[in-house]
Amino acid sequence: MTTGYIEDAGADAAFVLARHAVALTYSDLPDGVADMTSKTILDTTGVILPASTTSPEAKALADLVLDLGGKQEATLLGFGSKAPAWLAGYVNGAMANCQDFSDLHPDAAHISSPVIPAAIALAERQGDIAGREFITSVVLGVDLQCRLTVAAGKPGGRMAPWHPAPLFGVFGAALACSKLLRLDENQTVNALGIAFTQAAGTHEIVFGKNSTIRGFGHAVPGEVGVRAALMAQAGISGVRRSFEGVHGLWNVYYQGEYDRDLLLGDLGVRYDVLEDGFKPWPSCAFTHVFIDMVRALMREHRFEPQEVESATVTVGDFARGQTEPLAEWRRPPNSMLAKLSVPFTVATALQRGDVTIADYFDEKLTDLDVLAMADRIESRYDEQYDFVAGSGFPGGEIAIRLRDGRTLTRQQPRAYGHPLAPMTWDGLIAKFKDCAGYAARPIPGQALDRAVTGFRELESIDDVGELFALLG
């Protein structure tokens, strides 16, 4: 039932997006979109689970939420407890990037982790949400997250001060949840307008040092998305011109500079999720090409860590900020900074042969062998590896000098996990199972196998809430 009148849909992007969302069905999705979205759902759900044991802050947050009590509507993934849906969305959203392990679109960064925690929580609350309906809702939310981020661009070729995950995530999460609640156009516009009132967040959460809140950057959309949709369903009206009003998103946050065609062009035809990538390693994407090159050289030349005399990484401007000053980045003080550090991560790859979740535990930050290796990491800058808007994450070079006099070199334009070097279903399932092994509440093998099967066959599931409950 419509709760009010609909203005001219051309008045604001919110109306165009709402109309598209209401009309979209699963059968409308182009080839590959449902499959890729199912992968993002598997991957995002998986990377939430480890935070239940590896992040003390996530445990403290979960304890705070459980202490509040309330109706047990949705699962705190990994913990085995339930909470009101929007609080579950907040906790799961907070955990989604604690490992720096969530999906990574080359031009829009994390497009699923701001959206999927809210969708999971609301689907559990509602019950009887079929897999096809859930996929369609997530498609809408993830697509909007990506469209907003790409439309904003990088002013002057530089990274904008606003962090797209919390800023745009509230809209993507609200749109996905509106679809799950089957809201009409007017209600959906209201949900987007309600979400707008809490759209915020800058990159200081990423680059501000000595803070462990960095991993919580995706928390707010998990809560706001659920709450905004429920408020709209209850008849509460929101800002009507949330995107293009005089004081709307674009004019206030971006001084009116955005690409409207990238935001609204080819709705229902162009789905940038098809260009999404996934992280094989739980660290900043700018470290991945160096991990990949170390692993390739170790496979090819079969040398041991003790044979390494030194190594030089060649970086662009962005990774340079995660490399210099070397003395500082060789000794990251906490796990979040360790995941950003090129020298520490390269040292870990050289010492361990791989980089895993456990390699960023607190005790590993003082591992004498890894730190000794980090002291042997040097760096050089080359502008050809600078970050260029619209080109995805840049490549790099590495030169490893061995004690026997050999110098092993490698250059790569991208890392494994990039959409041009994609992870397969098998690779994503292996990652998911590894993540599940860190859950605070152990997940029985049979339940884990059922969950994996459910994600692979998500379009045929009758109630996705039962699937997520397996991972409590």
Coordinates of C-alpha atoms in Angstrom, one line a residue:
M1 CA 0.0 0.0 0.0
T2 CA 1.4 3.4 -0.9
T3 CA 1.8 5.7 2.0
G4 CA 1.9 9.0 0.1
Y5 CA 2.3 10.7 -3.2
I6 CA 5.2 10.1 -5.6
E7 CA 6.8 13.3 -7.0
D8 CA 8.3 13.5 -10.5
A9 CA 10.9 10.7 -10.6
G10 CA 13.3 13.0 -12.4
A11 CA 13.4 15.3 -9.4
D12 CA 16.1 13.2 -7.6
A13 CA 18.0 10.1 -8.1
A14 CA 16.2 8.6 -5.1
F15 CA 13.0 8.3 -7.2
V16 CA 14.7 6.6 -10.1
L17 CA 16.5 4.1 -7.9
A18 CA 13.3 3.4 -5.9
R19 CA 11.3 2.7 -9.1
H20 CA 14.0 0.4 -10.5
A21 CA 14.2 -1.5 -7.2
V22 CA 10.5 -2.1 -6.9
A23 CA 10.3 -3.4 -10.5
L24 CA 13.4 -5.6 -10.5
T25 CA 12.9 -9.4 -10.3
Y26 CA 15.3 -12.3 -10.2
S27 CA 14.5 -13.2 -13.8
D28 CA 15.5 -9.8 -14.9
L29 CA 19.1 -10.3 -13.8
P30 CA 21.6 -10.7 -16.7
D31 CA 23.7 -13.8 -17.0
G32 CA 26.4 -14.1 -14.4
V33 CA 25.0 -11.5 -12.0
A34 CA 23.2 -13.9 -9.6
D35 CA 26.3 -16.3 -9.6
M36 CA 28.7 -13.4 -8.8
T37 CA 26.4 -12.1 -6.2
S38 CA 26.1 -15.5 -4.5
K39 CA 29.9 -15.5 -4.4
T40 CA 29.9 -12.1 -2.7
I41 CA 27.4 -13.4 -0.1
L42 CA 29.5 -16.5 0.6
D43 CA 32.7 -14.4 0.9
T44 CA 31.2 -11.6 3.0
T45 CA 29.6 -14.0 5.4
G46 CA 32.8 -15.9 5.7
V47 CA 35.1 -13.0 6.5
I48 CA 32.8 -11.9 9.3
L49 CA 33.3 -15.1 11.3
P50 CA 37.0 -14.8 12.3
A51 CA 36.5 -11.5 14.1
S52 CA 34.5 -13.3 16.8
T53 CA 37.8 -14.6 18.1
T54 CA 40.6 -12.5 16.5
S55 CA 39.2 -9.1 17.3
P56 CA 38.9 -8.2 21.0
E57 CA 37.0 -5.1 20.0
A58 CA 34.4 -7.2 18.2
K59 CA 33.9 -9.4 21.3
A60 CA 33.5 -6.3 23.4
L61 CA 30.9 -4.9 21.0
A62 CA 29.0 -8.1 20.9
D63 CA 29.0 -8.2 24.7
L64 CA 27.6 -4.7 24.8
V65 CA 24.8 -5.5 22.4
L66 CA 23.9 -8.7 24.2
D67 CA 23.9 -6.9 27.5
L68 CA 21.2 -4.6 26.1
G69 CA 18.9 -7.6 25.5
G70 CA 15.9 -7.3 23.3
K71 CA 14.1 -9.5 20.9
Q72 CA 16.3 -12.3 19.5
E73 CA 15.8 -11.7 15.8
A74 CA 19.1 -12.2 14.0
T75 CA 22.4 -14.0 14.5
L76 CA 25.7 -12.5 15.7
L77 CA 27.7 -14.5 13.2
G78 CA 30.4 -16.6 14.9
F79 CA 29.2 -16.0 18.4
G80 CA 26.1 -18.2 18.5
S81 CA 23.8 -15.6 20.0
K82 CA 21.0 -13.5 18.6
A83 CA 20.0 -9.8 19.0
P84 CA 17.5 -7.3 17.5
A85 CA 18.0 -7.2 13.8
W86 CA 19.5 -3.8 13.4
L87 CA 21.9 -4.4 16.3
A88 CA 22.9 -7.7 14.7
G89 CA 23.4 -5.9 11.5
Y90 CA 25.7 -3.4 13.3
V91 CA 27.8 -6.1 15.0
N92 CA 28.1 -8.2 11.8
G93 CA 28.9 -5.1 9.8
A94 CA 31.6 -4.1 12.3
M95 CA 33.2 -7.6 11.9
A96 CA 33.0 -7.6 8.1
N97 CA 36.2 -5.8 7.6
C98 CA 38.1 -6.6 10.8
Q99 CA 40.4 -8.9 8.9
D100 CA 40.7 -6.5 5.9
F101 CA 39.5 -9.6 3.9
S102 CA 36.2 -8.5 2.3
D103 CA 35.7 -8.3 -1.5
L104 CA 37.5 -5.6 -3.5
H105 CA 36.2 -4.0 -6.7
P106 CA 39.0 -2.5 -8.7
D107 CA 37.3 0.9 -8.9
A108 CA 34.9 0.9 -5.9
A109 CA 36.8 -1.1 -3.3
H110 CA 34.5 -2.9 -0.7
I111 CA 31.1 -3.1 -2.3
S112 CA 29.5 -6.0 -0.5
S113 CA 30.5 -5.8 3.1
P114 CA 28.6 -2.5 3.7
V115 CA 25.4 -4.1 2.3
I116 CA 25.2 -7.8 3.1
P117 CA 25.3 -7.7 7.0
A118 CA 22.1 -5.6 6.9
A119 CA 20.5 -7.9 4.4
I120 CA 21.4 -11.0 6.5
A121 CA 19.9 -9.5 9.7
L122 CA 16.7 -8.4 8.1
A123 CA 16.2 -11.7 6.2
E124 CA 16.5 -13.6 9.5
R125 CA 14.1 -11.2 11.2
Q126 CA 11.5 -11.6 8.4
G127 CA 11.8 -15.4 7.9
D128 CA 10.7 -17.2 4.7
I129 CA 13.0 -15.1 2.5
A130 CA 13.8 -17.3 -0.5
G131 CA 17.2 -17.4 -2.0
R132 CA 16.2 -15.7 -5.2
E133 CA 14.6 -12.9 -3.3
F134 CA 17.6 -12.5 -1.2
I135 CA 20.0 -12.5 -4.2
T136 CA 17.9 -9.8 -5.9
S137 CA 17.9 -7.6 -2.9
V138 CA 21.6 -7.9 -2.4
V139 CA 22.1 -7.2 -6.1
L140 CA 20.3 -3.9 -5.8
G141 CA 22.2 -2.8 -2.7
V142 CA 25.7 -3.8 -4.0
D143 CA 24.9 -2.2 -7.3
L144 CA 24.0 1.1 -5.7
Q145 CA 27.1 0.9 -3.4
C146 CA 29.3 0.5 -6.5
R147 CA 27.4 3.1 -8.6
L148 CA 27.7 5.8 -5.9
T149 CA 31.4 5.1 -5.4
V150 CA 32.2 5.2 -9.1
A151 CA 30.0 8.3 -9.7
A152 CA 31.8 10.2 -7.0
G153 CA 35.2 9.5 -8.7
K154 CA 38.5 10.7 -7.3
P155 CA 38.6 14.5 -7.5
G156 CA 41.9 15.6 -9.2
G157 CA 42.9 12.0 -9.4
R158 CA 43.2 11.9 -5.6
M159 CA 41.3 9.8 -3.1
A160 CA 38.3 11.7 -1.8
P161 CA 38.3 12.4 1.9
W162 CA 35.0 10.5 2.4
H163 CA 35.2 6.8 3.0
P164 CA 32.7 5.1 0.6
A165 CA 31.9 2.1 2.8
P166 CA 30.1 4.1 5.6
L167 CA 29.1 7.1 3.5
F168 CA 27.5 5.2 0.6
G169 CA 26.9 1.9 2.5
V170 CA 23.9 3.3 4.3
F171 CA 22.1 3.8 1.0
G172 CA 23.1 0.4 -0.5
A173 CA 22.0 -1.4 2.7
A174 CA 18.8 0.6 2.9
L175 CA 17.9 -0.3 -0.7
A176 CA 18.6 -4.0 -0.2
C177 CA 16.5 -4.0 3.0
S178 CA 13.7 -2.1 1.3
K179 CA 13.5 -4.8 -1.3
L180 CA 13.5 -7.5 1.3
L181 CA 10.5 -5.8 3.0
R182 CA 8.8 -5.4 -0.4
L183 CA 8.4 -1.7 0.1
D184 CA 6.7 0.4 -2.6
E185 CA 8.3 3.3 -4.4
N186 CA 7.4 5.9 -2.0
Q187 CA 8.5 3.9 1.0
T188 CA 11.8 3.1 -0.7
V189 CA 12.4 6.8 -1.3
N190 CA 11.7 7.4 2.4
A191 CA 14.1 4.6 3.4
L192 CA 16.9 6.2 1.3
G193 CA 16.1 9.6 2.9
I194 CA 16.2 8.2 6.4
A195 CA 19.5 6.5 5.6
F196 CA 20.9 9.8 4.3
T197 CA 20.6 11.4 7.8
Q198 CA 23.4 9.1 8.9
A199 CA 25.6 9.0 5.9
A200 CA 29.1 9.9 7.1
G201 CA 32.7 8.7 7.6
T202 CA 36.1 9.9 6.4
H203 CA 39.3 8.1 5.5
E204 CA 40.8 9.0 8.8
I205 CA 39.3 5.7 10.1
V206 CA 41.7 4.0 7.6
F207 CA 44.8 6.1 8.0
G208 CA 44.5 7.4 11.6
K209 CA 47.2 5.4 13.5
N210 CA 47.1 3.8 16.9
S211 CA 43.4 3.1 16.6
T212 CA 41.7 -0.3 16.3
I213 CA 38.4 1.1 15.2
R214 CA 39.5 0.9 11.6
G215 CA 37.9 -2.5 11.2
F216 CA 34.6 -1.2 12.2
G217 CA 34.2 1.1 9.2
H218 CA 31.4 -1.0 7.8
A219 CA 29.3 -1.2 11.0
V220 CA 26.9 1.7 10.6
P221 CA 25.4 0.6 7.3
G222 CA 24.6 -2.8 8.9
E223 CA 22.4 -1.0 11.4
V224 CA 21.1 1.9 9.4
G225 CA 20.0 -0.2 6.5
V226 CA 17.8 -2.3 8.6
R227 CA 16.4 0.5 10.7
A228 CA 15.8 2.9 7.8
A229 CA 13.7 0.3 5.9
L230 CA 11.7 -0.7 9.0
M231 CA 11.0 3.0 9.8
A232 CA 9.8 3.6 6.2
Q233 CA 7.6 0.5 6.4
A234 CA 6.1 2.0 9.6
G235 CA 5.1 5.1 7.7
I236 CA 8.0 7.4 8.8
S237 CA 9.0 9.7 6.0
G238 CA 12.5 10.6 5.2
V239 CA 14.4 13.3 3.2
R240 CA 12.8 13.3 -0.3
R241 CA 15.8 14.7 -2.2
S242 CA 18.5 12.8 -0.4
F243 CA 21.0 12.7 -3.4
E244 CA 20.4 15.8 -5.5
G245 CA 18.7 18.3 -3.2
V246 CA 20.3 21.6 -2.5
H247 CA 21.6 20.1 0.7
G248 CA 21.7 16.6 -0.5
L249 CA 24.5 14.1 -0.7
W250 CA 26.3 15.4 -3.8
N251 CA 26.1 19.1 -3.1
V252 CA 27.2 18.9 0.5
Y253 CA 29.8 16.1 0.4
Y254 CA 31.1 16.5 -3.2
Q255 CA 30.4 20.2 -4.0
G256 CA 28.0 19.0 -6.7
E257 CA 30.7 17.1 -8.6
Y258 CA 29.6 13.7 -9.6
D259 CA 28.8 11.7 -12.8
R260 CA 25.0 11.2 -13.0
D261 CA 25.3 8.8 -15.9
L262 CA 27.6 6.5 -13.9
L263 CA 25.1 6.7 -11.1
L264 CA 21.9 6.1 -13.0
G265 CA 22.8 5.0 -16.6
D266 CA 21.9 1.5 -17.8
L267 CA 20.0 0.5 -14.6
G268 CA 19.2 -3.1 -14.8
V269 CA 21.7 -3.6 -17.6
R270 CA 25.1 -2.6 -16.3
Y271 CA 26.1 -4.5 -13.1
D272 CA 29.6 -3.6 -12.0
V273 CA 29.5 -6.5 -9.5
L274 CA 30.6 -8.6 -12.5
E275 CA 34.0 -6.8 -12.2
D276 CA 34.3 -7.5 -8.5
G277 CA 37.4 -9.1 -7.0
F278 CA 38.1 -11.2 -3.9
K279 CA 40.9 -11.1 -1.4
P280 CA 43.1 -14.3 -1.1
W281 CA 45.0 -12.7 1.8
P282 CA 43.8 -10.8 4.9
S283 CA 45.6 -7.6 4.3
C284 CA 45.4 -4.3 2.4
A285 CA 45.0 -4.8 -1.3
F286 CA 48.2 -2.7 -2.0
T287 CA 50.2 -5.5 -0.3
H288 CA 48.7 -8.3 -2.4
V289 CA 50.8 -8.0 -5.5
F290 CA 53.9 -8.3 -3.4
I291 CA 52.6 -11.4 -1.6
D292 CA 51.7 -12.9 -4.9
M293 CA 55.2 -12.2 -6.3
V294 CA 57.0 -13.6 -3.3
R295 CA 54.9 -16.8 -3.5
A296 CA 55.6 -17.2 -7.2
L297 CA 59.4 -16.7 -6.7
M298 CA 59.5 -19.2 -3.8
R299 CA 57.6 -21.8 -5.9
E300 CA 59.9 -21.3 -8.9
H301 CA 63.3 -21.1 -7.1
R302 CA 62.6 -23.0 -3.9
F303 CA 64.7 -20.9 -1.6
E304 CA 64.4 -20.9 2.2
P305 CA 63.8 -17.7 4.4
Q306 CA 67.3 -17.9 5.8
E307 CA 68.8 -17.6 2.3
V308 CA 67.4 -14.1 1.9
E309 CA 70.0 -11.4 2.1
S310 CA 67.6 -8.6 1.4
A311 CA 64.6 -7.6 -0.7
T312 CA 63.5 -4.4 -2.4
V313 CA 59.9 -3.6 -3.3
T314 CA 59.1 -1.1 -6.0
V315 CA 55.9 0.8 -5.1
G316 CA 53.7 3.6 -6.4
D317 CA 52.5 6.6 -4.5
F318 CA 49.8 4.9 -2.5
A319 CA 51.8 1.9 -1.4
R320 CA 54.7 4.3 -0.7
G321 CA 52.6 5.7 2.1
Q322 CA 52.5 2.2 3.6
T323 CA 56.2 1.7 3.2
E324 CA 57.8 4.9 4.3
P325 CA 59.3 5.7 6.7
L326 CA 60.6 2.2 6.6
A327 CA 61.6 2.0 10.3
E328 CA 58.1 2.7 11.3
W329 CA 56.4 0.3 8.9
R330 CA 58.8 -2.5 9.7
R331 CA 57.4 -2.4 13.3
P332 CA 53.6 -1.9 13.1
P333 CA 52.2 -1.4 16.6
N334 CA 48.9 -3.2 16.0
S335 CA 47.3 -5.7 13.7
M336 CA 45.4 -3.1 11.7
L337 CA 48.6 -1.3 10.8
A338 CA 50.4 -4.6 10.2
K339 CA 47.8 -5.4 7.5
L340 CA 48.6 -2.0 5.8
S341 CA 52.3 -2.4 6.1
V342 CA 54.1 -3.5 2.9
P343 CA 57.4 -4.3 4.6
F344 CA 55.9 -6.3 7.4
T345 CA 53.6 -8.2 5.1
V346 CA 56.4 -9.0 2.6
A347 CA 58.6 -10.1 5.5
T348 CA 55.8 -12.4 6.6
A349 CA 55.3 -13.9 3.2
L350 CA 59.1 -14.5 2.9
Q351 CA 59.3 -16.0 6.3
R352 CA 56.1 -18.1 6.3
G353 CA 55.7 -18.8 2.5
D354 CA 52.1 -17.3 2.7
V355 CA 50.1 -14.8 4.7
T356 CA 47.2 -16.0 6.8
I357 CA 44.8 -14.6 9.4
A358 CA 46.9 -16.0 12.2
D359 CA 50.0 -14.1 10.9
Y360 CA 48.5 -10.8 12.2
F361 CA 47.8 -12.0 15.7
D362 CA 49.4 -9.8 18.3
E363 CA 52.1 -12.3 19.2
K364 CA 53.2 -12.4 15.5
L365 CA 53.8 -8.6 15.5
T366 CA 56.8 -9.3 17.8
D367 CA 58.0 -12.5 16.1
L368 CA 61.8 -12.1 16.0
D369 CA 62.2 -14.0 12.7
V370 CA 59.6 -11.9 10.9
L371 CA 61.0 -8.7 12.3
A372 CA 64.6 -9.7 11.3
M373 CA 63.2 -10.3 7.8
A374 CA 61.4 -6.9 7.9
D375 CA 64.7 -5.2 8.6
R376 CA 66.0 -6.6 5.3
I377 CA 63.2 -5.1 3.3
E378 CA 64.0 -2.0 1.3
S379 CA 61.8 0.1 -1.0
R380 CA 62.0 2.3 -4.0
Y381 CA 59.4 4.5 -5.7
D382 CA 58.4 4.3 -9.4
E383 CA 55.7 6.6 -10.7
Q384 CA 54.5 3.9 -13.1
Y385 CA 52.9 2.2 -10.2
D386 CA 51.0 5.3 -9.0
F387 CA 47.3 4.9 -8.1
V388 CA 45.3 6.1 -11.1
A389 CA 41.5 6.6 -10.7
G390 CA 39.6 4.0 -12.8
S391 CA 42.5 1.7 -13.3
G392 CA 42.1 -0.5 -10.3
F393 CA 44.9 -1.4 -7.9
P394 CA 48.4 -1.0 -9.4
G395 CA 51.1 -3.6 -9.7
G396 CA 54.7 -3.5 -8.5
E397 CA 58.1 -5.1 -8.6
I398 CA 60.3 -7.1 -6.2
A399 CA 64.0 -8.0 -6.2
I400 CA 65.1 -10.7 -3.7
R401 CA 68.8 -11.0 -3.2
L402 CA 69.9 -14.4 -1.9
R403 CA 73.1 -15.1 0.1
D404 CA 74.5 -17.2 -2.7
G405 CA 74.7 -14.1 -4.9
R406 CA 71.5 -14.6 -7.0
T407 CA 69.0 -11.8 -7.5
L408 CA 65.4 -13.0 -8.2
T409 CA 63.1 -10.4 -9.8
R410 CA 59.5 -10.2 -10.7
Q411 CA 57.1 -7.6 -12.0
Q412 CA 53.3 -8.0 -12.0
P413 CA 50.5 -5.6 -13.1
R414 CA 48.0 -7.2 -10.7
A415 CA 47.6 -9.8 -8.0
Y416 CA 45.6 -13.0 -7.8
G417 CA 42.0 -12.2 -6.8
H418 CA 41.8 -9.3 -9.2
P419 CA 38.9 -9.8 -11.7
L420 CA 41.4 -10.5 -14.4
A421 CA 43.0 -13.2 -12.2
P422 CA 39.9 -14.3 -10.4
M423 CA 39.3 -16.6 -7.5
T424 CA 37.1 -19.6 -8.4
W425 CA 34.2 -21.1 -6.4
D426 CA 36.6 -23.7 -5.1
G427 CA 39.1 -21.0 -4.0
L428 CA 36.3 -19.0 -2.3
I429 CA 35.0 -22.1 -0.5
A430 CA 38.4 -22.9 0.8
K431 CA 38.8 -19.4 2.1
F432 CA 35.3 -19.6 3.7
K433 CA 36.1 -22.8 5.5
D434 CA 39.4 -21.4 6.7
C435 CA 37.5 -18.3 8.1
A436 CA 34.9 -20.5 9.7
G437 CA 37.6 -22.3 11.6
Y438 CA 38.1 -19.1 13.7
A439 CA 34.5 -18.8 14.8
A440 CA 34.0 -18.3 18.6
R441 CA 31.3 -20.9 18.6
P442 CA 32.8 -23.9 16.7
I443 CA 30.8 -24.8 13.6
P444 CA 30.2 -28.6 13.3
G445 CA 31.6 -30.0 10.1
Q446 CA 28.1 -31.2 8.9
A447 CA 26.7 -27.7 9.4
L448 CA 29.6 -26.2 7.6
D449 CA 29.1 -28.5 4.6
R450 CA 25.4 -27.7 4.6
A451 CA 26.2 -24.0 4.6
V452 CA 28.6 -24.3 1.7
T453 CA 26.1 -26.3 -0.3
G454 CA 23.5 -23.7 0.5
F455 CA 25.6 -20.9 -0.8
R456 CA 26.5 -22.7 -4.0
E457 CA 22.8 -23.4 -4.6
L458 CA 21.4 -20.2 -3.0
E459 CA 18.8 -19.6 -5.7
S460 CA 17.0 -22.8 -4.7
I461 CA 17.0 -22.1 -0.9
D462 CA 13.5 -21.6 0.6
D463 CA 14.6 -19.7 3.7
V464 CA 18.0 -18.1 3.8
G465 CA 17.6 -17.3 7.5
E466 CA 18.1 -21.0 8.2
L467 CA 21.3 -21.0 6.2
F468 CA 22.8 -18.1 8.2
A469 CA 21.7 -19.6 11.5
L470 CA 24.0 -22.6 10.8
L471 CA 26.9 -20.1 11.3
G472 CA 25.9 -18.8 14.7

